[in-house]
Amino acid sequence: MIRCVRLWTGEDGNSLFEEGIIEFKDSSRGDSESLPIAVSELSFRETTSGGSYDWHQDPVPRYVITLSGTLEFETKDGSTFIIKPGDVLLAQDNSGTGHKWRLMDDEPWRRAYVVYKEDAGLCFKPTKTTK
């Protein structure tokens, strides 16, 4: 199971998030996989340890796959969640008040940005809505 946090803009213009997983289909040989997700772009980025980014929105809806670094994300109402290596952020808050983040450990934040196509199946399954 791969942890995934979905971050989106609510009707009031504020960012909200919910915990979930990347949904897998049944496996036949001992490993599991998701259905294919149509993507249009893949890029990588690194932020040095101690980094942070004040209030912003994501420029486009995308997956952010954390390879190293532990981060705290915050929404305008003060709600927070943690992203660790191996977690996936489904970033869909590309309007409204946005979010901010800060690195919490001594590791750089290494991540992959995966922009998905507009009509892609996202394989996200919510487990609980936090805020």
CSV table of C-alpha atoms in Angstrom, one decimal:
chain,number,residue,atom,x,y,z
A,1,MET,CA,0.0,0.0,0.0
A,2,ILE,CA,1.3,3.5,-0.9
A,3,ARG,CA,0.2,6.4,1.3
A,4,CYS,CA,-1.2,9.3,-0.7
A,5,VAL,CA,-2.5,12.7,0.6
A,6,ARG,CA,-4.8,14.6,-1.7
A,7,LEU,CA,-4.6,18.4,-1.4
A,8,TRP,CA,-7.4,20.3,-3.2
A,9,THR,CA,-9.2,23.7,-3.2
A,10,GLY,CA,-12.6,23.6,-1.5
A,11,GLU,CA,-15.7,25.6,-2.5
A,12,ASP,CA,-14.6,28.4,-0.1
A,13,GLY,CA,-11.3,28.8,-1.8
A,14,ASN,CA,-9.3,27.3,1.0
A,15,SER,CA,-7.0,24.2,0.6
A,16,LEU,CA,-8.2,21.0,2.1
A,17,PHE,CA,-6.6,17.6,2.4
A,18,GLU,CA,-7.5,14.0,2.9
A,19,GLU,CA,-5.5,10.8,3.7
A,20,GLY,CA,-5.7,8.0,1.2
A,21,ILE,CA,-3.8,5.3,-0.7
A,22,ILE,CA,-2.9,4.5,-4.2
A,23,GLU,CA,-5.4,1.8,-5.1
A,24,PHE,CA,-4.0,-1.4,-6.5
A,25,LYS,CA,-5.7,-4.0,-8.6
A,26,ASP,CA,-5.6,-7.7,-7.7
A,27,SER,CA,-2.2,-9.3,-8.2
A,28,SER,CA,-1.6,-12.7,-9.8
A,29,ARG,CA,2.1,-13.3,-8.9
A,30,GLY,CA,2.6,-11.9,-5.4
A,31,ASP,CA,3.1,-8.2,-6.3
A,32,SER,CA,0.4,-5.5,-6.8
A,33,GLU,CA,0.2,-2.6,-9.2
A,34,SER,CA,-2.1,0.2,-9.9
A,35,LEU,CA,-4.0,0.7,-13.1
A,36,PRO,CA,-1.9,2.8,-15.6
A,37,ILE,CA,-2.2,6.6,-15.2
A,38,ALA,CA,-1.8,8.7,-18.3
A,39,VAL,CA,0.8,11.4,-17.7
A,40,SER,CA,2.1,14.3,-19.8
A,41,GLU,CA,5.3,15.4,-17.9
A,42,LEU,CA,7.9,14.1,-15.4
A,43,SER,CA,10.5,16.3,-13.7
A,44,PHE,CA,12.7,16.1,-10.6
A,45,ARG,CA,13.6,18.7,-8.1
A,46,GLU,CA,15.8,19.0,-5.0
A,47,THR,CA,15.5,21.5,-2.1
A,48,THR,CA,18.4,21.7,0.4
A,49,SER,CA,17.8,20.8,4.0
A,50,GLY,CA,16.1,23.4,6.1
A,51,GLY,CA,14.1,24.7,3.1
A,52,SER,CA,10.6,26.0,3.2
A,53,TYR,CA,8.1,27.6,0.8
A,54,ASP,CA,5.5,30.1,2.1
A,55,TRP,CA,1.9,30.3,0.9
A,56,HIS,CA,1.4,29.2,-2.7
A,57,GLN,CA,-0.7,27.0,-5.0
A,58,ASP,CA,0.4,24.2,-7.2
A,59,PRO,CA,0.8,25.5,-10.8
A,60,VAL,CA,-0.9,22.4,-12.3
A,61,PRO,CA,-2.6,19.3,-10.8
A,62,ARG,CA,0.1,16.7,-10.4
A,63,TYR,CA,1.5,13.9,-8.2
A,64,VAL,CA,4.5,14.8,-6.1
A,65,ILE,CA,6.5,11.7,-5.1
A,66,THR,CA,8.8,12.2,-2.2
A,67,LEU,CA,12.2,10.4,-2.5
A,68,SER,CA,13.9,11.9,0.5
A,69,GLY,CA,13.1,14.5,3.2
A,70,THR,CA,10.3,14.8,5.7
A,71,LEU,CA,8.0,17.8,5.4
A,72,GLU,CA,5.2,19.4,7.2
A,73,PHE,CA,2.4,20.9,5.0
A,74,GLU,CA,0.0,23.5,6.4
A,75,THR,CA,-3.3,24.9,5.1
A,76,LYS,CA,-4.7,28.4,5.9
A,77,ASP,CA,-6.8,27.1,8.8
A,78,GLY,CA,-3.7,25.8,10.6
A,79,SER,CA,-4.3,22.1,9.8
A,80,THR,CA,-1.1,20.2,9.1
A,81,PHE,CA,0.0,16.8,7.6
A,82,ILE,CA,3.4,15.1,7.3
A,83,ILE,CA,4.9,13.7,4.1
A,84,LYS,CA,7.8,11.2,4.3
A,85,PRO,CA,9.9,9.4,1.8
A,86,GLY,CA,7.8,7.0,-0.2
A,87,ASP,CA,4.6,9.1,0.3
A,88,VAL,CA,2.7,10.6,-2.7
A,89,LEU,CA,1.0,14.0,-2.6
A,90,LEU,CA,-1.8,14.4,-5.1
A,91,ALA,CA,-1.5,18.2,-5.5
A,92,GLN,CA,-4.8,19.7,-6.8
A,93,ASP,CA,-5.0,23.0,-5.0
A,94,ASN,CA,-4.0,25.2,-8.0
A,95,SER,CA,-6.3,28.1,-7.0
A,96,GLY,CA,-7.4,29.7,-3.7
A,97,THR,CA,-5.4,30.3,-0.6
A,98,GLY,CA,-2.9,27.4,-1.2
A,99,HIS,CA,-0.6,25.8,1.3
A,100,LYS,CA,2.9,26.1,2.7
A,101,TRP,CA,5.6,23.6,3.6
A,102,ARG,CA,8.8,23.2,5.5
A,103,LEU,CA,11.4,20.5,5.7
A,104,MET,CA,11.6,18.9,9.2
A,105,ASP,CA,14.8,16.9,9.1
A,106,ASP,CA,18.4,17.3,7.9
A,107,GLU,CA,17.7,15.7,4.5
A,108,PRO,CA,17.2,17.5,1.3
A,109,TRP,CA,13.7,17.2,-0.3
A,110,ARG,CA,14.2,15.2,-3.4
A,111,ARG,CA,11.0,14.6,-5.4
A,112,ALA,CA,9.5,13.7,-8.7
A,113,TYR,CA,6.7,15.9,-10.2
A,114,VAL,CA,4.3,13.9,-12.4
A,115,VAL,CA,1.7,15.9,-14.3
A,116,TYR,CA,-1.2,13.7,-15.2
A,117,LYS,CA,-3.4,14.1,-18.2
A,118,GLU,CA,-6.8,15.8,-17.6
A,119,ASP,CA,-8.8,12.7,-18.2
A,120,ALA,CA,-6.5,10.3,-16.4
A,121,GLY,CA,-7.8,7.8,-13.8
A,122,LEU,CA,-5.9,8.8,-10.6
A,123,CYS,CA,-6.0,5.6,-8.6
A,124,PHE,CA,-6.6,7.6,-5.4
A,125,LYS,CA,-8.7,6.0,-2.7
A,126,PRO,CA,-9.6,8.1,0.3
A,127,THR,CA,-9.2,6.5,3.7
A,128,LYS,CA,-10.3,9.5,5.8
A,129,THR,CA,-10.9,13.2,5.3
A,130,THR,CA,-8.8,15.2,7.7
A,131,LYS,CA,-9.5,18.8,6.8
